[in-house]
Amino acid sequence: MKKKLAAIVGVMSIAAAVSVSAGTTYSSYSTTVGAFNGDGYTSYSQTKTTSGANGYVKSSTVGGNYVVDVRMQDAQGNSGDWARNLGDGDGLVLDGHINHIKGDAMRLHFSNDFDTSVNVQVSGSWKSN
């Protein structure tokens, strides 16, 4: 019984440790971007490995025939510049910010156009570098 408990605790510890990806490893995202210039956010699923480095996003789908804008943001609220018009199957470079420091927790911040009258579902993968 003690061996089983130790094994379970060990597996849980490993799972918790890998829930946030190093910045050089792609992690998946899926979120909804609100209508009329609305926003959408991922969880802080990346850890910055190189201060100020650019990231990269690969889109699988952007709902309908819409496009969204996207940028990296750290847990302190520092954001890179917007990468514009991410659509189905696109890949974009995400500008790093001078205040994106090695070890920072990172997320994606999405936005759509002011005239997009519906919520837009987005999914794909990204890395913060």
JSON list of C-alpha atoms in Angstrom, two decimals:
[
{"chain": "A", "resi": 1, "resn": "MET", "atom": "CA", "xyz": [0.00, 0.00, 0.00]},
{"chain": "A", "resi": 2, "resn": "LYS", "atom": "CA", "xyz": [2.82, 2.42, 0.85]},
{"chain": "A", "resi": 3, "resn": "LYS", "atom": "CA", "xyz": [4.51, 1.70, -2.50]},
{"chain": "A", "resi": 4, "resn": "LYS", "atom": "CA", "xyz": [1.26, 2.42, -4.38]},
{"chain": "A", "resi": 5, "resn": "LEU", "atom": "CA", "xyz": [0.78, 5.66, -2.46]},
{"chain": "A", "resi": 6, "resn": "ALA", "atom": "CA", "xyz": [4.38, 6.70, -3.16]},
{"chain": "A", "resi": 7, "resn": "ALA", "atom": "CA", "xyz": [3.95, 5.91, -6.86]},
{"chain": "A", "resi": 8, "resn": "ILE", "atom": "CA", "xyz": [0.72, 7.93, -7.05]},
{"chain": "A", "resi": 9, "resn": "VAL", "atom": "CA", "xyz": [2.29, 10.90, -5.27]},
{"chain": "A", "resi": 10, "resn": "GLY", "atom": "CA", "xyz": [5.29, 10.69, -7.61]},
{"chain": "A", "resi": 11, "resn": "VAL", "atom": "CA", "xyz": [3.12, 10.67, -10.74]},
{"chain": "A", "resi": 12, "resn": "MET", "atom": "CA", "xyz": [1.07, 13.59, -9.43]},
{"chain": "A", "resi": 13, "resn": "SER", "atom": "CA", "xyz": [4.23, 15.57, -8.71]},
{"chain": "A", "resi": 14, "resn": "ILE", "atom": "CA", "xyz": [5.51, 15.00, -12.23]},
{"chain": "A", "resi": 15, "resn": "ALA", "atom": "CA", "xyz": [2.15, 16.00, -13.73]},
{"chain": "A", "resi": 16, "resn": "ALA", "atom": "CA", "xyz": [2.11, 19.22, -11.70]},
{"chain": "A", "resi": 17, "resn": "ALA", "atom": "CA", "xyz": [5.66, 20.02, -12.73]},
{"chain": "A", "resi": 18, "resn": "VAL", "atom": "CA", "xyz": [4.92, 19.73, -16.46]},
{"chain": "A", "resi": 19, "resn": "SER", "atom": "CA", "xyz": [1.67, 21.68, -16.44]},
{"chain": "A", "resi": 20, "resn": "VAL", "atom": "CA", "xyz": [3.64, 24.83, -17.35]},
{"chain": "A", "resi": 21, "resn": "SER", "atom": "CA", "xyz": [5.85, 24.41, -20.40]},
{"chain": "A", "resi": 22, "resn": "ALA", "atom": "CA", "xyz": [9.31, 25.80, -20.80]},
{"chain": "A", "resi": 23, "resn": "GLY", "atom": "CA", "xyz": [9.29, 28.63, -23.29]},
{"chain": "A", "resi": 24, "resn": "THR", "atom": "CA", "xyz": [11.00, 26.59, -26.01]},
{"chain": "A", "resi": 25, "resn": "THR", "atom": "CA", "xyz": [8.33, 23.87, -26.02]},
{"chain": "A", "resi": 26, "resn": "TYR", "atom": "CA", "xyz": [4.99, 24.37, -27.78]},
{"chain": "A", "resi": 27, "resn": "SER", "atom": "CA", "xyz": [1.87, 24.17, -25.63]},
{"chain": "A", "resi": 28, "resn": "SER", "atom": "CA", "xyz": [-1.67, 24.08, -26.93]},
{"chain": "A", "resi": 29, "resn": "TYR", "atom": "CA", "xyz": [-4.27, 26.79, -26.42]},
{"chain": "A", "resi": 30, "resn": "SER", "atom": "CA", "xyz": [-8.00, 27.09, -26.88]},
{"chain": "A", "resi": 31, "resn": "THR", "atom": "CA", "xyz": [-10.03, 30.10, -25.83]},
{"chain": "A", "resi": 32, "resn": "THR", "atom": "CA", "xyz": [-12.92, 32.32, -26.85]},
{"chain": "A", "resi": 33, "resn": "VAL", "atom": "CA", "xyz": [-12.40, 35.90, -28.00]},
{"chain": "A", "resi": 34, "resn": "GLY", "atom": "CA", "xyz": [-15.35, 38.14, -27.18]},
{"chain": "A", "resi": 35, "resn": "ALA", "atom": "CA", "xyz": [-17.41, 40.02, -29.76]},
{"chain": "A", "resi": 36, "resn": "PHE", "atom": "CA", "xyz": [-16.97, 43.69, -30.70]},
{"chain": "A", "resi": 37, "resn": "ASN", "atom": "CA", "xyz": [-13.24, 44.16, -30.05]},
{"chain": "A", "resi": 38, "resn": "GLY", "atom": "CA", "xyz": [-13.46, 41.64, -27.21]},
{"chain": "A", "resi": 39, "resn": "ASP", "atom": "CA", "xyz": [-10.57, 39.86, -25.55]},
{"chain": "A", "resi": 40, "resn": "GLY", "atom": "CA", "xyz": [-9.59, 36.27, -24.89]},
{"chain": "A", "resi": 41, "resn": "TYR", "atom": "CA", "xyz": [-6.76, 34.90, -22.77]},
{"chain": "A", "resi": 42, "resn": "THR", "atom": "CA", "xyz": [-4.96, 31.62, -22.30]},
{"chain": "A", "resi": 43, "resn": "SER", "atom": "CA", "xyz": [-3.73, 30.40, -18.97]},
{"chain": "A", "resi": 44, "resn": "TYR", "atom": "CA", "xyz": [-0.14, 31.21, -18.01]},
{"chain": "A", "resi": 45, "resn": "SER", "atom": "CA", "xyz": [1.01, 28.03, -19.74]},
{"chain": "A", "resi": 46, "resn": "GLN", "atom": "CA", "xyz": [4.55, 29.09, -20.65]},
{"chain": "A", "resi": 47, "resn": "THR", "atom": "CA", "xyz": [7.66, 30.11, -18.71]},
{"chain": "A", "resi": 48, "resn": "LYS", "atom": "CA", "xyz": [9.99, 32.58, -20.41]},
{"chain": "A", "resi": 49, "resn": "THR", "atom": "CA", "xyz": [13.44, 31.03, -20.99]},
{"chain": "A", "resi": 50, "resn": "THR", "atom": "CA", "xyz": [15.19, 34.02, -22.63]},
{"chain": "A", "resi": 51, "resn": "SER", "atom": "CA", "xyz": [14.53, 37.57, -21.47]},
{"chain": "A", "resi": 52, "resn": "GLY", "atom": "CA", "xyz": [12.95, 39.76, -24.15]},
{"chain": "A", "resi": 53, "resn": "ALA", "atom": "CA", "xyz": [12.87, 36.98, -26.77]},
{"chain": "A", "resi": 54, "resn": "ASN", "atom": "CA", "xyz": [10.19, 36.79, -29.43]},
{"chain": "A", "resi": 55, "resn": "GLY", "atom": "CA", "xyz": [7.66, 33.95, -29.24]},
{"chain": "A", "resi": 56, "resn": "TYR", "atom": "CA", "xyz": [5.72, 32.13, -31.92]},
{"chain": "A", "resi": 57, "resn": "VAL", "atom": "CA", "xyz": [2.08, 31.17, -32.36]},
{"chain": "A", "resi": 58, "resn": "LYS", "atom": "CA", "xyz": [0.64, 28.54, -34.71]},
{"chain": "A", "resi": 59, "resn": "SER", "atom": "CA", "xyz": [-3.10, 28.68, -35.31]},
{"chain": "A", "resi": 60, "resn": "SER", "atom": "CA", "xyz": [-5.14, 25.56, -35.92]},
{"chain": "A", "resi": 61, "resn": "THR", "atom": "CA", "xyz": [-8.52, 27.25, -36.18]},
{"chain": "A", "resi": 62, "resn": "VAL", "atom": "CA", "xyz": [-10.04, 30.67, -35.81]},
{"chain": "A", "resi": 63, "resn": "GLY", "atom": "CA", "xyz": [-13.83, 30.38, -35.81]},
{"chain": "A", "resi": 64, "resn": "GLY", "atom": "CA", "xyz": [-15.66, 31.20, -39.01]},
{"chain": "A", "resi": 65, "resn": "ASN", "atom": "CA", "xyz": [-13.85, 33.31, -41.57]},
{"chain": "A", "resi": 66, "resn": "TYR", "atom": "CA", "xyz": [-12.54, 35.66, -38.90]},
{"chain": "A", "resi": 67, "resn": "VAL", "atom": "CA", "xyz": [-9.05, 36.77, -37.93]},
{"chain": "A", "resi": 68, "resn": "VAL", "atom": "CA", "xyz": [-7.79, 37.86, -34.51]},
{"chain": "A", "resi": 69, "resn": "ASP", "atom": "CA", "xyz": [-4.83, 39.81, -33.17]},
{"chain": "A", "resi": 70, "resn": "VAL", "atom": "CA", "xyz": [-2.56, 38.26, -30.55]},
{"chain": "A", "resi": 71, "resn": "ARG", "atom": "CA", "xyz": [0.30, 39.23, -28.25]},
{"chain": "A", "resi": 72, "resn": "MET", "atom": "CA", "xyz": [2.31, 37.75, -25.38]},
{"chain": "A", "resi": 73, "resn": "GLN", "atom": "CA", "xyz": [1.68, 39.02, -21.87]},
{"chain": "A", "resi": 74, "resn": "ASP", "atom": "CA", "xyz": [3.48, 38.25, -18.62]},
{"chain": "A", "resi": 75, "resn": "ALA", "atom": "CA", "xyz": [1.90, 37.88, -15.18]},
{"chain": "A", "resi": 76, "resn": "GLN", "atom": "CA", "xyz": [2.95, 41.44, -14.33]},
{"chain": "A", "resi": 77, "resn": "GLY", "atom": "CA", "xyz": [0.87, 42.81, -17.24]},
{"chain": "A", "resi": 78, "resn": "ASN", "atom": "CA", "xyz": [3.74, 43.63, -19.62]},
{"chain": "A", "resi": 79, "resn": "SER", "atom": "CA", "xyz": [2.61, 43.03, -23.20]},
{"chain": "A", "resi": 80, "resn": "GLY", "atom": "CA", "xyz": [4.47, 42.72, -26.49]},
{"chain": "A", "resi": 81, "resn": "ASP", "atom": "CA", "xyz": [3.24, 44.41, -29.64]},
{"chain": "A", "resi": 82, "resn": "TRP", "atom": "CA", "xyz": [0.16, 43.02, -31.37]},
{"chain": "A", "resi": 83, "resn": "ALA", "atom": "CA", "xyz": [0.69, 40.46, -34.13]},
{"chain": "A", "resi": 84, "resn": "ARG", "atom": "CA", "xyz": [-2.14, 41.14, -36.58]},
{"chain": "A", "resi": 85, "resn": "ASN", "atom": "CA", "xyz": [-4.63, 39.01, -38.49]},
{"chain": "A", "resi": 86, "resn": "LEU", "atom": "CA", "xyz": [-4.10, 35.46, -37.23]},
{"chain": "A", "resi": 87, "resn": "GLY", "atom": "CA", "xyz": [-6.35, 33.16, -39.25]},
{"chain": "A", "resi": 88, "resn": "ASP", "atom": "CA", "xyz": [-6.81, 29.43, -39.79]},
{"chain": "A", "resi": 89, "resn": "GLY", "atom": "CA", "xyz": [-3.47, 27.67, -40.19]},
{"chain": "A", "resi": 90, "resn": "ASP", "atom": "CA", "xyz": [-1.37, 30.83, -39.81]},
{"chain": "A", "resi": 91, "resn": "GLY", "atom": "CA", "xyz": [1.87, 31.22, -37.91]},
{"chain": "A", "resi": 92, "resn": "LEU", "atom": "CA", "xyz": [3.05, 34.56, -36.50]},
{"chain": "A", "resi": 93, "resn": "VAL", "atom": "CA", "xyz": [6.05, 35.87, -34.58]},
{"chain": "A", "resi": 94, "resn": "LEU", "atom": "CA", "xyz": [5.10, 37.36, -31.21]},
{"chain": "A", "resi": 95, "resn": "ASP", "atom": "CA", "xyz": [7.20, 40.37, -30.22]},
{"chain": "A", "resi": 96, "resn": "GLY", "atom": "CA", "xyz": [8.94, 40.05, -26.91]},
{"chain": "A", "resi": 97, "resn": "HIS", "atom": "CA", "xyz": [8.95, 42.94, -24.44]},
{"chain": "A", "resi": 98, "resn": "ILE", "atom": "CA", "xyz": [12.03, 44.24, -22.65]},
{"chain": "A", "resi": 99, "resn": "ASN", "atom": "CA", "xyz": [10.25, 43.46, -19.35]},
{"chain": "A", "resi": 100, "resn": "HIS", "atom": "CA", "xyz": [9.54, 39.82, -20.29]},
{"chain": "A", "resi": 101, "resn": "ILE", "atom": "CA", "xyz": [12.22, 38.37, -18.02]},
{"chain": "A", "resi": 102, "resn": "LYS", "atom": "CA", "xyz": [13.56, 34.81, -17.90]},
{"chain": "A", "resi": 103, "resn": "GLY", "atom": "CA", "xyz": [11.31, 32.82, -15.56]},
{"chain": "A", "resi": 104, "resn": "ASP", "atom": "CA", "xyz": [8.20, 34.99, -16.09]},
{"chain": "A", "resi": 105, "resn": "ALA", "atom": "CA", "xyz": [4.86, 33.20, -16.44]},
{"chain": "A", "resi": 106, "resn": "MET", "atom": "CA", "xyz": [3.49, 33.98, -19.92]},
{"chain": "A", "resi": 107, "resn": "ARG", "atom": "CA", "xyz": [0.10, 33.83, -21.64]},
{"chain": "A", "resi": 108, "resn": "LEU", "atom": "CA", "xyz": [-1.51, 34.85, -24.91]},
{"chain": "A", "resi": 109, "resn": "HIS", "atom": "CA", "xyz": [-3.88, 37.81, -25.15]},
{"chain": "A", "resi": 110, "resn": "PHE", "atom": "CA", "xyz": [-6.23, 37.77, -28.16]},
{"chain": "A", "resi": 111, "resn": "SER", "atom": "CA", "xyz": [-8.47, 40.51, -29.52]},
{"chain": "A", "resi": 112, "resn": "ASN", "atom": "CA", "xyz": [-10.76, 40.82, -32.52]},
{"chain": "A", "resi": 113, "resn": "ASP", "atom": "CA", "xyz": [-11.97, 43.75, -34.62]},
{"chain": "A", "resi": 114, "resn": "PHE", "atom": "CA", "xyz": [-14.51, 46.27, -33.35]},
{"chain": "A", "resi": 115, "resn": "ASP", "atom": "CA", "xyz": [-16.99, 45.10, -35.99]},
{"chain": "A", "resi": 116, "resn": "THR", "atom": "CA", "xyz": [-16.75, 41.36, -35.22]},
{"chain": "A", "resi": 117, "resn": "SER", "atom": "CA", "xyz": [-20.27, 40.76, -33.92]},
{"chain": "A", "resi": 118, "resn": "VAL", "atom": "CA", "xyz": [-19.76, 37.20, -32.63]},
{"chain": "A", "resi": 119, "resn": "ASN", "atom": "CA", "xyz": [-17.55, 35.41, -30.13]},
{"chain": "A", "resi": 120, "resn": "VAL", "atom": "CA", "xyz": [-14.68, 33.67, -31.95]},
{"chain": "A", "resi": 121, "resn": "GLN", "atom": "CA", "xyz": [-13.17, 30.36, -30.81]},
{"chain": "A", "resi": 122, "resn": "VAL", "atom": "CA", "xyz": [-9.40, 30.08, -31.38]},
{"chain": "A", "resi": 123, "resn": "SER", "atom": "CA", "xyz": [-7.06, 27.12, -30.96]},
{"chain": "A", "resi": 124, "resn": "GLY", "atom": "CA", "xyz": [-3.50, 26.13, -31.81]},
{"chain": "A", "resi": 125, "resn": "SER", "atom": "CA", "xyz": [-0.11, 26.03, -30.13]},
{"chain": "A", "resi": 126, "resn": "TRP", "atom": "CA", "xyz": [2.53, 28.54, -29.06]},
{"chain": "A", "resi": 127, "resn": "LYS", "atom": "CA", "xyz": [5.85, 29.07, -27.33]},
{"chain": "A", "resi": 128, "resn": "SER", "atom": "CA", "xyz": [7.26, 32.09, -25.52]},
{"chain": "A", "resi": 129, "resn": "ASN", "atom": "CA", "xyz": [11.02, 31.36, -25.97]}
]
